[in-house]
JSON list of C-alpha atoms in Angstrom, two decimals:
[
{"chain": "A", "resi": 12, "resn": "UNK", "atom": "CA", "xyz": [166.96, 335.20, 202.24]},
{"chain": "A", "resi": 13, "resn": "UNK", "atom": "CA", "xyz": [166.92, 331.43, 202.24]},
{"chain": "A", "resi": 14, "resn": "UNK", "atom": "CA", "xyz": [163.47, 330.24, 201.19]},
{"chain": "A", "resi": 15, "resn": "UNK", "atom": "CA", "xyz": [162.18, 326.71, 201.68]},
{"chain": "A", "resi": 16, "resn": "UNK", "atom": "CA", "xyz": [158.83, 325.12, 200.86]},
{"chain": "A", "resi": 17, "resn": "UNK", "atom": "CA", "xyz": [157.32, 322.57, 203.24]},
{"chain": "A", "resi": 18, "resn": "UNK", "atom": "CA", "xyz": [154.28, 320.58, 202.09]},
{"chain": "A", "resi": 19, "resn": "UNK", "atom": "CA", "xyz": [152.20, 319.14, 204.96]},
{"chain": "A", "resi": 20, "resn": "UNK", "atom": "CA", "xyz": [150.49, 315.94, 203.88]},
{"chain": "A", "resi": 21, "resn": "UNK", "atom": "CA", "xyz": [148.41, 313.73, 206.13]},
{"chain": "A", "resi": 22, "resn": "UNK", "atom": "CA", "xyz": [146.69, 310.64, 204.83]},
{"chain": "A", "resi": 23, "resn": "UNK", "atom": "CA", "xyz": [143.47, 310.77, 206.84]},
{"chain": "A", "resi": 24, "resn": "UNK", "atom": "CA", "xyz": [141.71, 313.88, 205.46]},
{"chain": "A", "resi": 25, "resn": "UNK", "atom": "CA", "xyz": [138.19, 314.22, 206.90]},
{"chain": "A", "resi": 26, "resn": "UNK", "atom": "CA", "xyz": [136.27, 315.10, 203.74]},
{"chain": "A", "resi": 27, "resn": "UNK", "atom": "CA", "xyz": [138.32, 312.98, 201.32]},
{"chain": "A", "resi": 28, "resn": "UNK", "atom": "CA", "xyz": [140.36, 310.27, 203.10]},
{"chain": "A", "resi": 29, "resn": "UNK", "atom": "CA", "xyz": [143.45, 309.23, 201.15]},
{"chain": "A", "resi": 30, "resn": "UNK", "atom": "CA", "xyz": [143.19, 312.18, 198.76]},
{"chain": "A", "resi": 31, "resn": "UNK", "atom": "CA", "xyz": [146.96, 312.75, 198.72]},
{"chain": "A", "resi": 32, "resn": "UNK", "atom": "CA", "xyz": [147.40, 309.32, 197.14]},
{"chain": "A", "resi": 33, "resn": "UNK", "atom": "CA", "xyz": [144.48, 309.70, 194.73]},
{"chain": "A", "resi": 34, "resn": "UNK", "atom": "CA", "xyz": [145.45, 309.42, 191.07]},
{"chain": "A", "resi": 35, "resn": "UNK", "atom": "CA", "xyz": [145.41, 312.55, 188.97]},
{"chain": "A", "resi": 36, "resn": "UNK", "atom": "CA", "xyz": [146.43, 312.00, 185.35]},
{"chain": "A", "resi": 37, "resn": "UNK", "atom": "CA", "xyz": [148.70, 309.06, 186.10]},
{"chain": "A", "resi": 38, "resn": "UNK", "atom": "CA", "xyz": [150.39, 310.57, 189.17]},
{"chain": "A", "resi": 39, "resn": "UNK", "atom": "CA", "xyz": [149.27, 310.97, 192.77]},
{"chain": "A", "resi": 40, "resn": "UNK", "atom": "CA", "xyz": [148.00, 314.34, 193.99]},
{"chain": "A", "resi": 41, "resn": "UNK", "atom": "CA", "xyz": [150.89, 314.73, 196.45]},
{"chain": "A", "resi": 42, "resn": "UNK", "atom": "CA", "xyz": [153.55, 313.91, 193.84]},
{"chain": "A", "resi": 43, "resn": "UNK", "atom": "CA", "xyz": [152.06, 316.46, 191.43]},
{"chain": "A", "resi": 44, "resn": "UNK", "atom": "CA", "xyz": [152.03, 319.07, 194.20]},
{"chain": "A", "resi": 45, "resn": "UNK", "atom": "CA", "xyz": [155.66, 318.34, 195.10]},
{"chain": "A", "resi": 46, "resn": "UNK", "atom": "CA", "xyz": [156.82, 318.47, 191.49]},
{"chain": "A", "resi": 47, "resn": "UNK", "atom": "CA", "xyz": [154.91, 321.70, 190.85]},
{"chain": "A", "resi": 48, "resn": "UNK", "atom": "CA", "xyz": [156.57, 323.37, 193.86]},
{"chain": "A", "resi": 49, "resn": "UNK", "atom": "CA", "xyz": [160.04, 322.23, 192.76]},
{"chain": "A", "resi": 50, "resn": "UNK", "atom": "CA", "xyz": [159.45, 323.32, 189.16]},
{"chain": "A", "resi": 51, "resn": "UNK", "atom": "CA", "xyz": [158.66, 326.91, 190.17]},
{"chain": "A", "resi": 52, "resn": "UNK", "atom": "CA", "xyz": [162.37, 327.34, 190.87]},
{"chain": "A", "resi": 53, "resn": "UNK", "atom": "CA", "xyz": [161.76, 329.92, 193.62]},
{"chain": "A", "resi": 54, "resn": "UNK", "atom": "CA", "xyz": [162.81, 327.73, 196.57]},
{"chain": "A", "resi": 55, "resn": "UNK", "atom": "CA", "xyz": [166.21, 326.66, 197.86]},
{"chain": "A", "resi": 56, "resn": "UNK", "atom": "CA", "xyz": [164.63, 323.41, 199.05]},
{"chain": "A", "resi": 57, "resn": "UNK", "atom": "CA", "xyz": [161.25, 321.63, 198.90]},
{"chain": "A", "resi": 58, "resn": "UNK", "atom": "CA", "xyz": [160.17, 318.85, 201.29]},
{"chain": "A", "resi": 59, "resn": "UNK", "atom": "CA", "xyz": [156.98, 316.95, 202.05]},
{"chain": "A", "resi": 60, "resn": "UNK", "atom": "CA", "xyz": [156.19, 316.61, 205.77]},
{"chain": "A", "resi": 61, "resn": "UNK", "atom": "CA", "xyz": [153.88, 313.67, 206.45]},
{"chain": "A", "resi": 62, "resn": "UNK", "atom": "CA", "xyz": [152.50, 311.25, 209.03]},
{"chain": "A", "resi": 63, "resn": "UNK", "atom": "CA", "xyz": [152.09, 308.50, 206.43]},
{"chain": "A", "resi": 64, "resn": "UNK", "atom": "CA", "xyz": [154.57, 305.86, 205.29]},
{"chain": "A", "resi": 65, "resn": "UNK", "atom": "CA", "xyz": [152.62, 305.64, 202.02]},
{"chain": "A", "resi": 66, "resn": "UNK", "atom": "CA", "xyz": [153.09, 309.34, 201.27]},
{"chain": "A", "resi": 67, "resn": "UNK", "atom": "CA", "xyz": [156.71, 309.35, 202.43]},
{"chain": "A", "resi": 68, "resn": "UNK", "atom": "CA", "xyz": [157.58, 306.40, 200.17]},
{"chain": "A", "resi": 69, "resn": "UNK", "atom": "CA", "xyz": [155.67, 307.92, 197.25]},
{"chain": "A", "resi": 70, "resn": "UNK", "atom": "CA", "xyz": [157.83, 311.04, 197.33]},
{"chain": "A", "resi": 71, "resn": "UNK", "atom": "CA", "xyz": [161.18, 309.41, 198.11]},
{"chain": "A", "resi": 72, "resn": "UNK", "atom": "CA", "xyz": [160.74, 306.60, 195.57]},
{"chain": "A", "resi": 73, "resn": "UNK", "atom": "CA", "xyz": [160.19, 309.25, 192.89]},
{"chain": "A", "resi": 74, "resn": "UNK", "atom": "CA", "xyz": [163.42, 311.09, 193.75]},
{"chain": "A", "resi": 75, "resn": "UNK", "atom": "CA", "xyz": [161.87, 313.70, 196.04]},
{"chain": "A", "resi": 76, "resn": "UNK", "atom": "CA", "xyz": [162.56, 314.79, 199.62]},
{"chain": "A", "resi": 77, "resn": "UNK", "atom": "CA", "xyz": [160.28, 313.99, 202.54]},
{"chain": "A", "resi": 78, "resn": "UNK", "atom": "CA", "xyz": [160.39, 313.83, 206.33]},
{"chain": "A", "resi": 79, "resn": "UNK", "atom": "CA", "xyz": [158.15, 312.00, 208.78]},
{"chain": "A", "resi": 80, "resn": "UNK", "atom": "CA", "xyz": [156.29, 313.91, 211.49]},
{"chain": "A", "resi": 81, "resn": "UNK", "atom": "CA", "xyz": [157.37, 312.83, 214.93]},
{"chain": "A", "resi": 82, "resn": "UNK", "atom": "CA", "xyz": [153.96, 313.39, 216.53]},
{"chain": "A", "resi": 83, "resn": "UNK", "atom": "CA", "xyz": [150.30, 314.06, 215.83]},
{"chain": "A", "resi": 84, "resn": "UNK", "atom": "CA", "xyz": [149.31, 317.58, 214.83]},
{"chain": "A", "resi": 85, "resn": "UNK", "atom": "CA", "xyz": [146.02, 319.47, 214.75]},
{"chain": "A", "resi": 86, "resn": "UNK", "atom": "CA", "xyz": [146.87, 321.45, 211.61]},
{"chain": "A", "resi": 87, "resn": "UNK", "atom": "CA", "xyz": [149.36, 321.61, 208.76]},
{"chain": "A", "resi": 88, "resn": "UNK", "atom": "CA", "xyz": [151.14, 324.66, 210.19]},
{"chain": "A", "resi": 89, "resn": "UNK", "atom": "CA", "xyz": [151.99, 322.76, 213.38]},
{"chain": "A", "resi": 90, "resn": "UNK", "atom": "CA", "xyz": [153.27, 319.88, 211.24]},
{"chain": "A", "resi": 91, "resn": "UNK", "atom": "CA", "xyz": [155.67, 322.01, 209.20]},
{"chain": "A", "resi": 92, "resn": "UNK", "atom": "CA", "xyz": [156.82, 323.97, 212.26]},
{"chain": "A", "resi": 93, "resn": "UNK", "atom": "CA", "xyz": [158.13, 320.75, 213.79]},
{"chain": "A", "resi": 94, "resn": "UNK", "atom": "CA", "xyz": [160.13, 320.05, 210.62]},
{"chain": "A", "resi": 95, "resn": "UNK", "atom": "CA", "xyz": [161.35, 323.66, 210.21]},
{"chain": "A", "resi": 96, "resn": "UNK", "atom": "CA", "xyz": [162.73, 324.03, 213.74]},
{"chain": "A", "resi": 97, "resn": "UNK", "atom": "CA", "xyz": [166.11, 322.51, 212.90]},
{"chain": "A", "resi": 98, "resn": "UNK", "atom": "CA", "xyz": [166.31, 323.80, 209.31]},
{"chain": "A", "resi": 99, "resn": "UNK", "atom": "CA", "xyz": [168.38, 326.71, 208.05]},
{"chain": "A", "resi": 100, "resn": "UNK", "atom": "CA", "xyz": [165.78, 329.06, 206.58]},
{"chain": "A", "resi": 101, "resn": "UNK", "atom": "CA", "xyz": [164.66, 332.69, 206.70]},
{"chain": "A", "resi": 102, "resn": "UNK", "atom": "CA", "xyz": [161.28, 332.24, 204.99]},
{"chain": "A", "resi": 103, "resn": "UNK", "atom": "CA", "xyz": [159.21, 329.06, 205.20]},
{"chain": "A", "resi": 104, "resn": "UNK", "atom": "CA", "xyz": [156.36, 328.62, 202.73]},
{"chain": "A", "resi": 105, "resn": "UNK", "atom": "CA", "xyz": [153.52, 326.22, 203.55]},
{"chain": "A", "resi": 106, "resn": "UNK", "atom": "CA", "xyz": [152.35, 324.77, 200.23]},
{"chain": "A", "resi": 107, "resn": "UNK", "atom": "CA", "xyz": [149.19, 322.73, 200.77]},
{"chain": "A", "resi": 108, "resn": "UNK", "atom": "CA", "xyz": [149.52, 319.11, 199.69]},
{"chain": "A", "resi": 109, "resn": "UNK", "atom": "CA", "xyz": [146.20, 319.24, 197.84]},
{"chain": "A", "resi": 110, "resn": "UNK", "atom": "CA", "xyz": [147.27, 322.12, 195.53]},
{"chain": "A", "resi": 111, "resn": "UNK", "atom": "CA", "xyz": [148.70, 320.21, 192.52]},
{"chain": "A", "resi": 112, "resn": "UNK", "atom": "CA", "xyz": [148.88, 323.25, 190.22]},
{"chain": "A", "resi": 113, "resn": "UNK", "atom": "CA", "xyz": [151.24, 325.48, 192.22]},
{"chain": "A", "resi": 114, "resn": "UNK", "atom": "CA", "xyz": [152.64, 328.18, 189.92]},
{"chain": "A", "resi": 115, "resn": "UNK", "atom": "CA", "xyz": [155.73, 330.38, 189.93]},
{"chain": "A", "resi": 116, "resn": "UNK", "atom": "CA", "xyz": [154.25, 333.89, 189.54]},
{"chain": "A", "resi": 117, "resn": "UNK", "atom": "CA", "xyz": [151.96, 333.84, 192.64]},
{"chain": "A", "resi": 118, "resn": "UNK", "atom": "CA", "xyz": [154.81, 332.50, 194.79]},
{"chain": "A", "resi": 119, "resn": "UNK", "atom": "CA", "xyz": [157.17, 335.20, 193.54]},
{"chain": "A", "resi": 120, "resn": "UNK", "atom": "CA", "xyz": [154.59, 337.86, 194.46]},
{"chain": "A", "resi": 121, "resn": "UNK", "atom": "CA", "xyz": [154.10, 336.25, 197.88]},
{"chain": "A", "resi": 122, "resn": "UNK", "atom": "CA", "xyz": [157.83, 336.18, 198.66]},
{"chain": "A", "resi": 123, "resn": "UNK", "atom": "CA", "xyz": [158.34, 339.74, 197.43]},
{"chain": "A", "resi": 124, "resn": "UNK", "atom": "CA", "xyz": [156.28, 341.23, 200.30]},
{"chain": "A", "resi": 125, "resn": "UNK", "atom": "CA", "xyz": [159.09, 340.27, 202.70]},
{"chain": "A", "resi": 126, "resn": "UNK", "atom": "CA", "xyz": [161.64, 342.42, 200.83]},
{"chain": "A", "resi": 127, "resn": "UNK", "atom": "CA", "xyz": [162.73, 346.02, 201.48]},
{"chain": "A", "resi": 128, "resn": "UNK", "atom": "CA", "xyz": [162.00, 348.26, 204.45]},
{"chain": "A", "resi": 129, "resn": "UNK", "atom": "CA", "xyz": [158.24, 347.65, 204.35]},
{"chain": "A", "resi": 130, "resn": "UNK", "atom": "CA", "xyz": [158.86, 343.94, 204.06]},
{"chain": "A", "resi": 131, "resn": "UNK", "atom": "CA", "xyz": [160.66, 343.88, 207.39]},
{"chain": "A", "resi": 132, "resn": "UNK", "atom": "CA", "xyz": [157.29, 344.45, 209.10]},
{"chain": "A", "resi": 133, "resn": "UNK", "atom": "CA", "xyz": [155.69, 341.41, 207.43]},
{"chain": "A", "resi": 134, "resn": "UNK", "atom": "CA", "xyz": [155.71, 338.29, 209.59]},
{"chain": "A", "resi": 135, "resn": "UNK", "atom": "CA", "xyz": [153.22, 336.11, 207.72]},
{"chain": "A", "resi": 136, "resn": "UNK", "atom": "CA", "xyz": [151.59, 336.44, 204.29]},
{"chain": "A", "resi": 137, "resn": "UNK", "atom": "CA", "xyz": [149.19, 334.45, 202.16]},
{"chain": "A", "resi": 138, "resn": "UNK", "atom": "CA", "xyz": [147.49, 334.40, 198.75]},
{"chain": "A", "resi": 139, "resn": "UNK", "atom": "CA", "xyz": [143.96, 335.19, 197.62]},
{"chain": "A", "resi": 140, "resn": "UNK", "atom": "CA", "xyz": [142.08, 335.36, 194.34]},
{"chain": "A", "resi": 141, "resn": "UNK", "atom": "CA", "xyz": [138.85, 337.02, 193.26]},
{"chain": "A", "resi": 142, "resn": "UNK", "atom": "CA", "xyz": [135.73, 334.86, 193.23]},
{"chain": "A", "resi": 143, "resn": "UNK", "atom": "CA", "xyz": [133.11, 335.59, 190.59]},
{"chain": "A", "resi": 144, "resn": "UNK", "atom": "CA", "xyz": [130.91, 332.50, 190.55]},
{"chain": "A", "resi": 145, "resn": "UNK", "atom": "CA", "xyz": [127.92, 332.89, 192.91]},
{"chain": "A", "resi": 146, "resn": "UNK", "atom": "CA", "xyz": [127.87, 329.19, 193.74]},
{"chain": "A", "resi": 147, "resn": "UNK", "atom": "CA", "xyz": [131.53, 329.31, 194.82]},
{"chain": "A", "resi": 148, "resn": "UNK", "atom": "CA", "xyz": [130.97, 332.47, 196.87]},
{"chain": "A", "resi": 149, "resn": "UNK", "atom": "CA", "xyz": [128.17, 330.71, 198.77]},
{"chain": "A", "resi": 150, "resn": "UNK", "atom": "CA", "xyz": [130.05, 327.40, 199.10]},
{"chain": "A", "resi": 151, "resn": "UNK", "atom": "CA", "xyz": [131.49, 326.88, 202.64]},
{"chain": "A", "resi": 152, "resn": "UNK", "atom": "CA", "xyz": [134.34, 324.82, 201.14]},
{"chain": "A", "resi": 153, "resn": "UNK", "atom": "CA", "xyz": [135.64, 328.13, 199.72]},
{"chain": "A", "resi": 154, "resn": "UNK", "atom": "CA", "xyz": [137.17, 330.16, 202.54]},
{"chain": "A", "resi": 155, "resn": "UNK", "atom": "CA", "xyz": [136.58, 333.87, 201.93]},
{"chain": "A", "resi": 156, "resn": "UNK", "atom": "CA", "xyz": [138.77, 336.70, 203.20]},
{"chain": "A", "resi": 157, "resn": "UNK", "atom": "CA", "xyz": [138.04, 340.41, 203.72]},
{"chain": "A", "resi": 158, "resn": "UNK", "atom": "CA", "xyz": [140.99, 342.83, 203.66]},
{"chain": "A", "resi": 159, "resn": "UNK", "atom": "CA", "xyz": [141.78, 346.44, 204.56]},
{"chain": "A", "resi": 160, "resn": "UNK", "atom": "CA", "xyz": [143.20, 349.07, 202.19]},
{"chain": "A", "resi": 161, "resn": "UNK", "atom": "CA", "xyz": [146.75, 347.83, 202.82]},
{"chain": "A", "resi": 162, "resn": "UNK", "atom": "CA", "xyz": [145.70, 344.26, 202.01]},
{"chain": "A", "resi": 163, "resn": "UNK", "atom": "CA", "xyz": [145.97, 343.05, 205.58]},
{"chain": "A", "resi": 164, "resn": "UNK", "atom": "CA", "xyz": [143.40, 340.38, 206.42]},
{"chain": "A", "resi": 165, "resn": "UNK", "atom": "CA", "xyz": [140.43, 341.55, 208.48]},
{"chain": "A", "resi": 166, "resn": "UNK", "atom": "CA", "xyz": [138.60, 338.23, 208.72]},
{"chain": "A", "resi": 167, "resn": "UNK", "atom": "CA", "xyz": [138.36, 334.77, 207.16]},
{"chain": "A", "resi": 168, "resn": "UNK", "atom": "CA", "xyz": [135.09, 332.88, 206.91]},
{"chain": "A", "resi": 169, "resn": "UNK", "atom": "CA", "xyz": [133.33, 330.02, 205.19]},
{"chain": "A", "resi": 170, "resn": "UNK", "atom": "CA", "xyz": [130.27, 332.29, 205.13]},
{"chain": "A", "resi": 171, "resn": "UNK", "atom": "CA", "xyz": [129.72, 335.01, 202.53]},
{"chain": "A", "resi": 172, "resn": "UNK", "atom": "CA", "xyz": [131.87, 338.00, 203.53]},
{"chain": "A", "resi": 173, "resn": "UNK", "atom": "CA", "xyz": [131.17, 340.77, 203.04]},
{"chain": "A", "resi": 174, "resn": "UNK", "atom": "CA", "xyz": [127.42, 340.25, 203.08]},
{"chain": "A", "resi": 175, "resn": "UNK", "atom": "CA", "xyz": [125.95, 342.22, 200.12]},
{"chain": "A", "resi": 176, "resn": "UNK", "atom": "CA", "xyz": [123.32, 344.20, 202.08]},
{"chain": "A", "resi": 177, "resn": "UNK", "atom": "CA", "xyz": [123.76, 347.14, 199.70]},
{"chain": "A", "resi": 178, "resn": "UNK", "atom": "CA", "xyz": [122.92, 345.86, 196.23]},
{"chain": "A", "resi": 179, "resn": "UNK", "atom": "CA", "xyz": [123.80, 349.21, 194.60]},
{"chain": "A", "resi": 180, "resn": "UNK", "atom": "CA", "xyz": [127.56, 348.82, 194.90]},
{"chain": "A", "resi": 181, "resn": "UNK", "atom": "CA", "xyz": [129.97, 346.32, 193.39]},
{"chain": "A", "resi": 182, "resn": "UNK", "atom": "CA", "xyz": [131.21, 343.87, 195.99]},
{"chain": "A", "resi": 183, "resn": "UNK", "atom": "CA", "xyz": [134.53, 342.10, 195.53]},
{"chain": "A", "resi": 184, "resn": "UNK", "atom": "CA", "xyz": [134.90, 338.61, 196.99]},
{"chain": "A", "resi": 185, "resn": "UNK", "atom": "CA", "xyz": [138.25, 337.00, 197.62]},
{"chain": "A", "resi": 186, "resn": "UNK", "atom": "CA", "xyz": [138.95, 333.33, 198.13]},
{"chain": "A", "resi": 187, "resn": "UNK", "atom": "CA", "xyz": [141.81, 332.49, 200.45]},
{"chain": "A", "resi": 188, "resn": "UNK", "atom": "CA", "xyz": [144.36, 330.24, 198.76]},
{"chain": "A", "resi": 189, "resn": "UNK", "atom": "CA", "xyz": [145.95, 328.07, 201.42]},
{"chain": "A", "resi": 190, "resn": "UNK", "atom": "CA", "xyz": [149.58, 328.91, 200.71]},
{"chain": "A", "resi": 191, "resn": "UNK", "atom": "CA", "xyz": [151.33, 330.73, 203.57]},
{"chain": "A", "resi": 192, "resn": "UNK", "atom": "CA", "xyz": [154.77, 332.32, 203.89]},
{"chain": "A", "resi": 193, "resn": "UNK", "atom": "CA", "xyz": [156.28, 332.85, 207.33]},
{"chain": "A", "resi": 194, "resn": "UNK", "atom": "CA", "xyz": [159.41, 334.24, 208.83]},
{"chain": "A", "resi": 195, "resn": "UNK", "atom": "CA", "xyz": [160.81, 331.16, 210.55]},
{"chain": "A", "resi": 196, "resn": "UNK", "atom": "CA", "xyz": [160.45, 332.50, 214.11]},
{"chain": "A", "resi": 197, "resn": "UNK", "atom": "CA", "xyz": [156.84, 333.51, 213.46]},
{"chain": "A", "resi": 198, "resn": "UNK", "atom": "CA", "xyz": [156.11, 329.97, 212.34]},
{"chain": "A", "resi": 199, "resn": "UNK", "atom": "CA", "xyz": [157.70, 328.49, 215.45]},
{"chain": "A", "resi": 200, "resn": "UNK", "atom": "CA", "xyz": [155.83, 330.96, 217.67]},
{"chain": "A", "resi": 201, "resn": "UNK", "atom": "CA", "xyz": [152.54, 329.84, 216.08]},
{"chain": "A", "resi": 202, "resn": "UNK", "atom": "CA", "xyz": [152.88, 326.42, 217.66]},
{"chain": "A", "resi": 203, "resn": "UNK", "atom": "CA", "xyz": [152.86, 328.00, 221.13]},
{"chain": "A", "resi": 204, "resn": "UNK", "atom": "CA", "xyz": [149.46, 329.62, 220.54]},
{"chain": "A", "resi": 205, "resn": "UNK", "atom": "CA", "xyz": [146.38, 327.72, 221.65]},
{"chain": "A", "resi": 206, "resn": "UNK", "atom": "CA", "xyz": [143.59, 327.21, 219.07]},
{"chain": "A", "resi": 207, "resn": "UNK", "atom": "CA", "xyz": [141.25, 330.19, 219.28]},
{"chain": "A", "resi": 208, "resn": "UNK", "atom": "CA", "xyz": [137.43, 330.39, 219.42]},
{"chain": "A", "resi": 209, "resn": "UNK", "atom": "CA", "xyz": [136.88, 331.75, 215.91]},
{"chain": "A", "resi": 210, "resn": "UNK", "atom": "CA", "xyz": [139.42, 329.32, 214.47]},
{"chain": "A", "resi": 211, "resn": "UNK", "atom": "CA", "xyz": [137.61, 326.40, 216.10]},
{"chain": "A", "resi": 212, "resn": "UNK", "atom": "CA", "xyz": [134.20, 327.63, 214.99]},
{"chain": "A", "resi": 213, "resn": "UNK", "atom": "CA", "xyz": [135.18, 328.16, 211.33]},
{"chain": "A", "resi": 214, "resn": "UNK", "atom": "CA", "xyz": [137.85, 325.44, 211.12]},
{"chain": "A", "resi": 215, "resn": "UNK", "atom": "CA", "xyz": [140.15, 328.05, 209.54]},
{"chain": "A", "resi": 216, "resn": "UNK", "atom": "CA", "xyz": [143.57, 327.98, 211.22]},
{"chain": "A", "resi": 217, "resn": "UNK", "atom": "CA", "xyz": [144.79, 331.42, 210.05]},
{"chain": "A", "resi": 218, "resn": "UNK", "atom": "CA", "xyz": [142.16, 333.01, 212.29]},
{"chain": "A", "resi": 219, "resn": "UNK", "atom": "CA", "xyz": [144.52, 332.09, 215.14]},
{"chain": "A", "resi": 220, "resn": "UNK", "atom": "CA", "xyz": [146.86, 334.85, 213.95]},
{"chain": "A", "resi": 221, "resn": "UNK", "atom": "CA", "xyz": [144.15, 337.50, 213.75]},
{"chain": "A", "resi": 222, "resn": "UNK", "atom": "CA", "xyz": [142.71, 336.54, 217.14]},
{"chain": "A", "resi": 223, "resn": "UNK", "atom": "CA", "xyz": [146.19, 337.00, 218.63]},
{"chain": "A", "resi": 224, "resn": "UNK", "atom": "CA", "xyz": [146.67, 340.40, 216.97]},
{"chain": "A", "resi": 225, "resn": "UNK", "atom": "CA", "xyz": [149.23, 339.20, 214.41]},
{"chain": "A", "resi": 226, "resn": "UNK", "atom": "CA", "xyz": [148.69, 340.91, 211.01]},
{"chain": "A", "resi": 227, "resn": "UNK", "atom": "CA", "xyz": [148.52, 338.73, 207.92]},
{"chain": "A", "resi": 228, "resn": "UNK", "atom": "CA", "xyz": [149.47, 340.34, 204.61]},
{"chain": "A", "resi": 229, "resn": "UNK", "atom": "CA", "xyz": [147.34, 339.14, 201.69]},
{"chain": "A", "resi": 230, "resn": "UNK", "atom": "CA", "xyz": [148.61, 339.03, 198.11]},
{"chain": "A", "resi": 231, "resn": "UNK", "atom": "CA", "xyz": [146.11, 339.06, 195.26]},
{"chain": "A", "resi": 232, "resn": "UNK", "atom": "CA", "xyz": [146.77, 336.75, 192.34]},
{"chain": "A", "resi": 233, "resn": "UNK", "atom": "CA", "xyz": [144.89, 335.59, 189.25]},
{"chain": "A", "resi": 234, "resn": "UNK", "atom": "CA", "xyz": [145.76, 331.97, 190.05]},
{"chain": "A", "resi": 235, "resn": "UNK", "atom": "CA", "xyz": [142.74, 329.78, 189.36]},
{"chain": "A", "resi": 236, "resn": "UNK", "atom": "CA", "xyz": [143.91, 326.30, 190.21]},
{"chain": "A", "resi": 237, "resn": "UNK", "atom": "CA", "xyz": [141.97, 323.63, 192.08]},
{"chain": "A", "resi": 238, "resn": "UNK", "atom": "CA", "xyz": [142.29, 322.79, 195.76]},
{"chain": "A", "resi": 239, "resn": "UNK", "atom": "CA", "xyz": [141.26, 319.17, 196.15]},
{"chain": "A", "resi": 240, "resn": "UNK", "atom": "CA", "xyz": [138.93, 318.84, 199.14]},
{"chain": "A", "resi": 241, "resn": "UNK", "atom": "CA", "xyz": [136.39, 316.41, 197.67]},
{"chain": "A", "resi": 242, "resn": "UNK", "atom": "CA", "xyz": [136.18, 313.67, 194.99]},
{"chain": "A", "resi": 243, "resn": "UNK", "atom": "CA", "xyz": [134.34, 316.22, 192.84]},
{"chain": "A", "resi": 244, "resn": "UNK", "atom": "CA", "xyz": [137.37, 318.55, 193.07]},
{"chain": "A", "resi": 245, "resn": "UNK", "atom": "CA", "xyz": [139.55, 315.70, 191.79]},
{"chain": "A", "resi": 246, "resn": "UNK", "atom": "CA", "xyz": [137.35, 315.41, 188.71]},
{"chain": "A", "resi": 247, "resn": "UNK", "atom": "CA", "xyz": [137.56, 319.16, 188.22]},
{"chain": "A", "resi": 248, "resn": "UNK", "atom": "CA", "xyz": [141.36, 319.05, 188.56]},
{"chain": "A", "resi": 249, "resn": "UNK", "atom": "CA", "xyz": [141.64, 316.41, 185.82]},
{"chain": "A", "resi": 250, "resn": "UNK", "atom": "CA", "xyz": [140.33, 319.01, 183.36]},
{"chain": "A", "resi": 251, "resn": "UNK", "atom": "CA", "xyz": [143.34, 321.25, 184.10]},
{"chain": "A", "resi": 252, "resn": "UNK", "atom": "CA", "xyz": [145.85, 318.67, 182.89]}
]
């Protein structure tokens, strides 16, 4: 299987405008994310897909590969689908531009679910990690996911799911890590689906799959990096360097 990583990166983030170009230990967030994805060695090709000349030039001037979006997009998945349409690839991985600590092992586990007879059934997969800190579990910036026994996603929410009504049992909470892997056709088909009610309510785009009856396989990892959504996250990320 030919595997490529596409990193959607728009300049005008709502909660932290310009975060992709924010400095993190002497390099921009987007450059660190790009270099981390390349350094995993699991992809045949890695490209940044952006609407910003600043971001494009940042990647290209540092020896990386980037493409400009041809039109406006509501979400990162739509942005990478436009770029992927004319690319030779079997599996397309959406690596979020604000994930500067992308690691090899979680990506290997994610790609492995597409292999073998069982893997033929998987159309889209994503990563999750256990949450233990009560403040993070309650924080709406942390998207939680509930799964079935086969680790297919049941629901994503910024609220606490599951709600711990029964205090006598141990409840496991998973945070959704915004790295997705798609079969190419599944990715292209996504762009034909209208945004769905739950997706719009939660502002969580992967709910569009569940609302259209498309299973999403979740892969548990011990990855504990930092997704940069706010200036406070940037400060937290600096401690990982």
